[in-house]
CSV table of C-alpha atoms and ligand atoms in Angstrom, one decimal:
chain,number,residue,atom,x,y,z
A,1,UNK,CA,29.8,14.9,14.4
A,2,UNK,CA,27.1,17.0,12.7
A,3,UNK,CA,24.1,15.2,11.2
A,4,UNK,CA,25.1,16.3,7.7
A,5,UNK,CA,28.5,14.7,8.3
A,6,UNK,CA,26.7,11.6,9.5
A,7,UNK,CA,24.7,11.4,6.3
A,8,UNK,CA,27.9,12.0,4.3
A,9,UNK,CA,29.7,9.2,6.1
A,10,UNK,CA,26.8,6.9,5.4
A,11,UNK,CA,27.0,7.9,1.7
A,12,UNK,CA,30.7,7.3,1.7
A,13,UNK,CA,30.2,3.9,3.2
A,14,UNK,CA,27.6,3.1,0.5
A,15,UNK,CA,30.1,4.1,-2.2
A,16,UNK,CA,32.6,1.9,-0.4
A,17,UNK,CA,30.1,-1.0,-0.5
A,18,UNK,CA,29.7,-0.5,-4.2
A,19,UNK,CA,33.5,-0.4,-4.8
A,20,UNK,CA,34.5,-3.4,-2.7
A,21,UNK,CA,32.7,-6.5,-3.7
A,22,UNK,CA,32.3,-6.5,-7.4
A,23,UNK,CA,33.0,-10.2,-7.8
A,24,UNK,CA,29.9,-11.5,-6.0
A,25,UNK,CA,26.2,-11.7,-6.8
A,26,UNK,CA,25.6,-9.7,-3.7
A,27,UNK,CA,27.7,-6.9,-4.8
A,28,UNK,CA,26.2,-6.9,-8.3
A,29,UNK,CA,22.9,-6.6,-6.6
A,30,UNK,CA,24.3,-3.9,-4.3
A,31,UNK,CA,25.3,-1.9,-7.4
A,32,UNK,CA,21.9,-2.4,-8.9
A,33,UNK,CA,20.3,-1.3,-5.7
A,34,UNK,CA,22.5,1.8,-5.5
A,35,UNK,CA,21.5,2.7,-9.1
A,36,UNK,CA,17.8,2.8,-8.0
A,37,UNK,CA,17.1,6.2,-6.5
A,38,UNK,CA,15.8,5.8,-3.0
A,39,UNK,CA,12.3,7.2,-3.0
A,40,UNK,CA,10.5,8.2,0.2
A,41,UNK,CA,6.8,8.0,-0.2
A,42,UNK,CA,4.0,8.7,2.3
A,43,UNK,CA,1.6,5.9,2.1
A,44,UNK,CA,-2.0,5.5,3.3
A,45,UNK,CA,-2.2,3.1,6.2
A,46,UNK,CA,-2.6,-0.4,4.9
A,47,UNK,CA,-6.0,-2.0,5.6
A,48,UNK,CA,-5.8,-4.5,8.5
A,49,UNK,CA,-4.4,-7.7,7.2
A,50,UNK,CA,-7.0,-10.4,7.7
A,51,UNK,CA,-4.6,-13.1,8.9
A,52,UNK,CA,-6.1,-16.6,8.7
A,53,UNK,CA,-6.6,-18.3,12.0
A,54,UNK,CA,-3.4,-20.0,13.1
A,55,UNK,CA,-3.1,-21.1,16.7
A,56,UNK,CA,0.6,-20.8,17.1
A,57,UNK,CA,2.5,-19.4,14.0
A,58,UNK,CA,5.8,-20.3,15.6
A,59,UNK,CA,5.0,-24.0,15.6
A,60,UNK,CA,7.1,-25.5,12.8
A,61,UNK,CA,7.8,-29.0,11.4
A,62,UNK,CA,9.5,-31.4,13.8
A,63,UNK,CA,13.0,-32.4,12.7
A,64,UNK,CA,14.0,-36.0,12.4
A,65,UNK,CA,17.6,-37.1,13.1
A,66,UNK,CA,20.0,-34.8,11.2
A,67,UNK,CA,21.6,-36.8,8.4
A,68,UNK,CA,25.3,-36.5,7.8
A,69,UNK,CA,26.2,-34.2,4.8
A,70,UNK,CA,27.2,-37.3,2.8
A,71,UNK,CA,24.0,-39.1,3.5
A,72,UNK,CA,21.3,-36.7,2.6
A,73,UNK,CA,18.1,-38.4,1.5
A,74,UNK,CA,18.1,-39.1,-2.2
A,75,UNK,CA,15.6,-36.9,-4.0
A,76,UNK,CA,15.4,-34.4,-1.2
A,77,UNK,CA,15.8,-30.7,-1.8
A,78,UNK,CA,19.0,-30.8,0.4
A,79,UNK,CA,20.5,-33.4,-1.8
A,80,UNK,CA,19.7,-31.3,-4.9
A,81,UNK,CA,21.4,-28.3,-3.3
A,82,UNK,CA,24.5,-30.4,-2.5
A,83,UNK,CA,24.7,-31.6,-6.1
A,84,UNK,CA,24.4,-28.0,-7.3
A,85,UNK,CA,27.3,-27.1,-5.0
A,86,UNK,CA,25.7,-23.9,-3.7
A,87,UNK,CA,23.0,-22.9,-1.2
A,88,UNK,CA,21.3,-19.8,-2.6
A,89,UNK,CA,20.3,-17.5,0.2
A,90,UNK,CA,18.2,-14.4,0.3
A,91,UNK,CA,19.7,-11.8,2.7
A,92,UNK,CA,19.7,-8.2,3.6
A,93,UNK,CA,22.9,-6.2,2.9
A,94,UNK,CA,21.8,-3.0,4.7
A,95,UNK,CA,21.2,-4.2,8.3
A,96,UNK,CA,24.4,-3.8,10.4
A,97,UNK,CA,24.8,-6.8,12.8
A,98,UNK,CA,22.3,-9.0,11.0
A,99,UNK,CA,22.9,-8.9,7.2
A,100,UNK,CA,25.4,-6.2,6.1
A,101,UNK,CA,27.8,-5.9,3.3
A,102,UNK,CA,30.9,-4.8,5.2
A,103,UNK,CA,32.7,-2.2,3.0
A,104,UNK,CA,36.0,-3.1,4.6
A,105,UNK,CA,35.9,-6.8,3.9
A,106,UNK,CA,33.6,-6.9,0.9
A,107,UNK,CA,31.7,-9.7,2.7
A,108,UNK,CA,28.1,-9.9,3.8
A,109,UNK,CA,28.1,-10.6,7.5
A,110,UNK,CA,25.9,-10.7,10.6
A,111,UNK,CA,23.7,-12.9,12.8
A,112,UNK,CA,21.4,-14.0,10.0
A,113,UNK,CA,24.4,-14.8,7.8
A,114,UNK,CA,26.0,-17.0,10.5
A,115,UNK,CA,22.7,-18.9,10.8
A,116,UNK,CA,22.8,-19.6,7.0
A,117,UNK,CA,26.4,-20.7,7.3
A,118,UNK,CA,25.3,-23.4,9.7
A,119,UNK,CA,22.7,-24.6,7.2
A,120,UNK,CA,25.4,-24.7,4.5
A,121,UNK,CA,27.8,-26.5,6.8
A,122,UNK,CA,25.1,-29.2,7.4
A,123,UNK,CA,24.6,-29.8,3.7
A,124,UNK,CA,28.2,-29.6,2.5
A,125,UNK,CA,30.2,-30.6,5.6
A,126,UNK,CA,33.8,-29.9,5.9
A,127,UNK,CA,34.9,-30.8,2.4
A,128,UNK,CA,38.1,-28.9,2.5
A,129,UNK,CA,36.5,-25.9,0.8
A,130,UNK,CA,35.8,-22.6,2.5
A,131,UNK,CA,32.1,-22.6,3.4
A,132,UNK,CA,31.9,-19.3,1.6
A,133,UNK,CA,32.2,-21.1,-1.7
A,134,UNK,CA,29.0,-23.0,-0.9
A,135,UNK,CA,26.9,-19.9,-0.2
A,136,UNK,CA,25.5,-17.7,-3.0
A,137,UNK,CA,24.1,-14.5,-1.6
A,138,UNK,CA,21.2,-12.7,-3.2
A,139,UNK,CA,20.7,-9.3,-1.7
A,140,UNK,CA,17.0,-8.6,-1.4
A,141,UNK,CA,14.8,-5.9,0.2
A,142,UNK,CA,12.2,-6.7,2.8
A,143,UNK,CA,9.4,-6.6,0.1
A,144,UNK,CA,11.3,-9.2,-2.0
A,145,UNK,CA,11.6,-11.8,0.7
A,146,UNK,CA,8.4,-13.7,0.0
A,147,UNK,CA,8.3,-13.4,-3.8
A,148,UNK,CA,11.9,-14.7,-4.0
A,149,UNK,CA,11.1,-17.7,-1.9
A,150,UNK,CA,7.9,-18.4,-3.8
A,151,UNK,CA,9.6,-18.2,-7.2
A,152,UNK,CA,12.5,-20.4,-6.2
A,153,UNK,CA,15.1,-17.6,-6.9
A,154,UNK,CA,16.5,-18.4,-3.5
A,155,UNK,CA,16.4,-21.6,-1.5
A,156,UNK,CA,16.0,-19.9,1.9
A,157,UNK,CA,15.7,-16.4,3.3
A,158,UNK,CA,17.2,-15.3,6.7
A,159,UNK,CA,16.5,-11.6,6.9
A,160,UNK,CA,15.1,-10.4,10.2
A,161,UNK,CA,11.8,-12.0,9.1
A,162,UNK,CA,8.9,-12.2,11.5
A,163,UNK,CA,6.9,-15.4,11.6
A,164,UNK,CA,3.2,-14.6,11.4
A,165,UNK,CA,0.0,-16.2,10.4
A,166,UNK,CA,-0.4,-14.2,7.2
A,167,UNK,CA,3.0,-15.1,5.9
A,168,UNK,CA,2.6,-18.7,6.8
A,169,UNK,CA,0.0,-19.1,4.1
A,170,UNK,CA,2.6,-18.3,1.4
A,171,UNK,CA,5.9,-19.6,2.8
A,172,UNK,CA,7.1,-22.1,5.4
A,173,UNK,CA,9.1,-21.0,8.4
A,174,UNK,CA,11.8,-22.7,10.4
A,175,UNK,CA,11.5,-22.8,14.1
A,176,UNK,CA,12.2,-19.5,15.9
A,177,UNK,CA,15.9,-18.5,15.9
A,178,UNK,CA,15.6,-15.0,17.4
A,179,UNK,CA,13.1,-13.0,19.4
A,180,UNK,CA,13.0,-9.3,18.5
A,181,UNK,CA,10.4,-6.6,19.2
A,182,UNK,CA,9.5,-3.2,17.6
A,183,UNK,CA,10.8,0.1,19.1
A,184,UNK,CA,11.5,3.6,17.9
A,185,UNK,CA,14.6,5.5,16.8
A,186,UNK,CA,14.6,9.3,16.7
A,187,UNK,CA,17.1,12.2,16.4
A,188,UNK,CA,18.8,12.8,19.8
A,189,UNK,CA,17.0,16.2,20.2
A,190,UNK,CA,13.5,14.7,19.5
A,191,UNK,CA,10.8,14.8,22.2
A,192,UNK,CA,9.2,11.6,21.0
A,193,UNK,CA,9.5,9.3,24.0
A,194,UNK,CA,7.4,6.3,23.1
A,195,UNK,CA,4.8,5.0,20.6
A,196,UNK,CA,2.2,7.1,22.4
A,197,UNK,CA,3.9,10.2,20.9
A,198,UNK,CA,3.8,9.0,17.3
A,199,UNK,CA,0.4,10.6,16.5
A,200,UNK,CA,0.8,12.8,13.4
A,201,UNK,CA,4.5,12.1,13.2
A,202,UNK,CA,6.1,10.9,9.9
A,203,UNK,CA,7.3,7.4,10.8
A,204,UNK,CA,9.5,5.5,8.5
A,205,UNK,CA,9.7,1.7,7.8
A,206,UNK,CA,10.6,-0.5,4.9
A,207,UNK,CA,7.9,-1.6,2.4
A,208,UNK,CA,6.9,-5.2,2.9
A,209,UNK,CA,7.8,-5.2,6.6
A,210,UNK,CA,5.4,-5.7,9.5
A,211,UNK,CA,6.7,-2.5,11.0
A,212,UNK,CA,4.5,0.2,9.3
A,213,UNK,CA,1.2,-1.5,10.1
A,214,UNK,CA,2.4,-2.1,13.7
A,215,UNK,CA,3.1,1.7,14.0
A,216,UNK,CA,-0.3,2.6,12.7
A,217,UNK,CA,-2.0,0.1,15.0
A,218,UNK,CA,-0.2,1.2,18.1
A,219,UNK,CA,-0.5,4.9,17.5
A,220,UNK,CA,-4.2,4.5,17.0
A,221,UNK,CA,-4.6,3.2,20.5
A,222,UNK,CA,-2.4,5.8,22.2
A,223,UNK,CA,-2.6,9.1,20.3
A,224,UNK,CA,-5.3,11.3,19.0
A,225,UNK,CA,-4.2,10.9,15.4
A,226,UNK,CA,-2.3,7.9,13.9
A,227,UNK,CA,1.3,8.1,12.8
A,228,UNK,CA,2.0,9.1,9.2
A,229,UNK,CA,3.7,6.0,7.7
A,230,UNK,CA,6.5,6.8,5.3
A,231,UNK,CA,7.6,3.8,3.2
A,232,UNK,CA,11.1,3.2,1.8
A,233,UNK,CA,13.0,0.3,0.2
A,234,UNK,CA,15.7,-0.4,2.8
A,235,UNK,CA,16.3,0.4,6.4
A,236,UNK,CA,19.2,2.7,5.7
A,237,UNK,CA,16.9,4.8,3.5
A,238,UNK,CA,15.0,5.5,6.8
A,239,UNK,CA,18.3,6.6,8.5
A,240,UNK,CA,19.1,9.0,5.7
A,241,UNK,CA,15.5,10.4,5.8
A,242,UNK,CA,15.9,10.8,9.6
A,243,UNK,CA,19.2,12.6,9.2
A,244,UNK,CA,17.9,14.9,6.6
A,245,UNK,CA,14.8,15.8,8.6
A,246,UNK,CA,12.2,14.5,6.2
A,247,UNK,CA,10.8,12.1,8.8
A,248,UNK,CA,10.4,12.2,12.6
A,249,UNK,CA,11.1,8.6,13.6
A,250,UNK,CA,12.0,5.2,12.4
A,251,UNK,CA,10.2,2.3,13.8
A,252,UNK,CA,11.0,-1.3,13.4
A,253,UNK,CA,12.7,-4.2,15.2
A,254,UNK,CA,15.1,-3.4,18.0
A,255,UNK,CA,17.7,-5.5,16.2
A,256,UNK,CA,17.6,-3.3,13.1
A,257,UNK,CA,17.4,0.0,15.1
A,258,UNK,CA,20.5,-1.0,17.1
A,259,UNK,CA,22.4,-1.2,13.8
A,260,UNK,CA,21.1,2.2,12.6
A,261,UNK,CA,22.0,3.8,15.9
A,262,UNK,CA,25.5,2.4,15.7
A,263,UNK,CA,25.8,4.2,12.3
A,264,UNK,CA,24.6,7.5,13.7
A,265,UNK,CA,25.5,8.5,17.2
A,266,UNK,CA,23.1,11.5,16.9
A,267,UNK,CA,20.1,9.2,17.3
A,268,UNK,CA,18.5,7.5,20.3
A,269,UNK,CA,16.2,4.5,20.9
A,270,UNK,CA,13.1,5.4,22.8
A,271,UNK,CA,10.2,3.5,24.4
A,272,UNK,CA,9.7,-0.1,25.2
A,273,UNK,CA,9.2,-2.9,22.8
A,274,UNK,CA,5.5,-2.8,21.7
A,275,UNK,CA,5.4,-5.9,19.5
A,276,UNK,CA,6.9,-9.4,19.5
A,277,UNK,CA,8.8,-10.3,16.3
A,278,UNK,CA,9.9,-13.9,16.3
A,279,UNK,CA,12.4,-14.6,13.5
A,280,UNK,CA,12.3,-17.6,11.3
A,281,UNK,CA,14.0,-18.6,8.0
A,282,UNK,CA,11.6,-18.8,5.1
A,283,UNK,CA,11.5,-21.7,2.7
A,284,UNK,CA,9.2,-22.6,-0.2
A,285,UNK,CA,6.0,-24.4,0.8
A,286,UNK,CA,6.9,-27.3,-1.5
A,287,UNK,CA,10.0,-28.3,0.5
A,288,UNK,CA,8.8,-29.6,4.0
A,289,UNK,CA,11.8,-31.9,4.2
A,290,UNK,CA,14.1,-28.9,4.0
A,291,UNK,CA,12.2,-27.2,6.8
A,292,UNK,CA,12.6,-30.3,9.0
A,293,UNK,CA,16.3,-30.4,8.0
A,294,UNK,CA,16.9,-26.7,8.9
A,295,UNK,CA,15.0,-27.2,12.2
A,296,UNK,CA,17.4,-30.1,12.9
A,297,UNK,CA,20.3,-27.7,12.3
A,298,UNK,CA,18.8,-25.2,14.6
A,299,UNK,CA,18.3,-27.9,17.3
A,300,UNK,CA,22.0,-28.6,17.1
A,301,UNK,CA,23.0,-24.9,17.0
A,302,UNK,CA,20.9,-24.2,20.1
A,303,UNK,CA,22.3,-27.3,22.0
A,304,UNK,CA,26.0,-27.1,21.2
A,305,UNK,CA,26.7,-23.5,22.1
A,306,UNK,CA,26.9,-22.3,18.5
A,307,UNK,CA,23.8,-20.0,18.9
A,308,UNK,CA,25.3,-18.4,22.0
A,309,UNK,CA,28.6,-17.9,20.2
A,310,UNK,CA,26.9,-16.2,17.3
A,311,UNK,CA,24.9,-14.0,19.6
A,312,UNK,CA,28.1,-13.0,21.5
A,313,UNK,CA,29.9,-12.3,18.3
A,314,UNK,CA,27.3,-9.9,16.9
A,315,UNK,CA,25.4,-8.5,19.9
A,316,UNK,CA,28.0,-8.3,22.6
A,317,UNK,CA,30.4,-10.7,24.3
A,318,UNK,CA,28.8,-12.4,27.3
A,319,UNK,CA,25.3,-10.9,26.7
A,320,UNK,CA,23.6,-13.9,25.2
A,321,UNK,CA,20.3,-15.0,26.8
A,322,UNK,CA,19.1,-18.7,26.4
A,323,UNK,CA,18.3,-19.5,22.8
A,324,UNK,CA,14.6,-19.2,21.9
A,325,UNK,CA,12.9,-22.6,22.4
A,326,UNK,CA,11.5,-24.3,19.3
A,327,UNK,CA,7.9,-25.3,19.2
A,328,UNK,CA,6.5,-27.9,16.7
A,329,UNK,CA,3.1,-28.7,15.4
A,330,UNK,CA,3.5,-32.4,14.5
B,1,LIG,N1,10.7,-8.3,11.3
B,1,LIG,C1,9.9,-7.4,10.5
B,1,LIG,C2,9.4,-8.1,9.3
B,1,LIG,O1,9.7,-9.2,9.0
B,1,LIG,C3,10.6,-6.1,10.2
B,1,LIG,C4,12.0,-6.3,9.7
B,1,LIG,C5,12.2,-6.4,8.2
B,1,LIG,O2,11.2,-6.2,7.5
B,1,LIG,O3,13.3,-6.6,7.8
B,1,LIG,O4,8.7,-7.5,8.5
């Protein structure tokens, strides 16, 4: 398949996405997103983020016993969500395997989505309704994750989101539910082999992600000149830019790159992981009881084999490692 055909197929898939799910909020947002012309801009390296001291960003709030869906504490955020009848979730719709609007089914699906399903199940139980009716998807970009949690437009975000000290000042995180790491995706004829070769190369990542500043940091240490960061809205914008030759590399989490590679066989993943990206679900700072509740759900999901089943479903049957261990600060 030629690269141009690859790009065309992606474009066709995107049109399919637009056509298939017109009844959901997610697909309305998909249509809105498609209406916005993807712009590829070269940005100056961002200044180093002065993250506040935080000994262990992965340490979250310890869960108590998980209440039954019908016995959620009165006045709690979980109880309010149950009364509303819907858990409003911020998700990606462009990341194959993690949060992806499947053009064939019209449903958003992936590892992150299945994690959110577990939270919805703990709030609503098996009340005879399809769990899908209790989830309201809001498709957001990487840069929208924090503002949407802060403003209360979504109850929770599960979107390949790295837990770090800087973000913990503005949102709360659940315990870790996935451990990713940053790598590099290039065209299959590229001679870039690792982050050491990114000096002077146009390297694409989504705005609002940790990925661009990681690229600049690592290329500074290995190469004579830093990488040239190119910022886009969504990860699939990076793939189209790679296919059209306007960038040299995409660099982000191995999870996201695996999905992009699956969408274009004329690409290859190179180099080792050069960062740790522990994923957590983000929740508004004003709902610590909901953080503890979600952590209780994650405890159950790790212990009863659900986490392993979700891994095997999305990332390859029989390939699941042990679930990442939770750590707590209280
Ligand atoms: N995990 C990184 C982050 O949270 C990159 C992935 C993304 O932005 O979706 O910024």
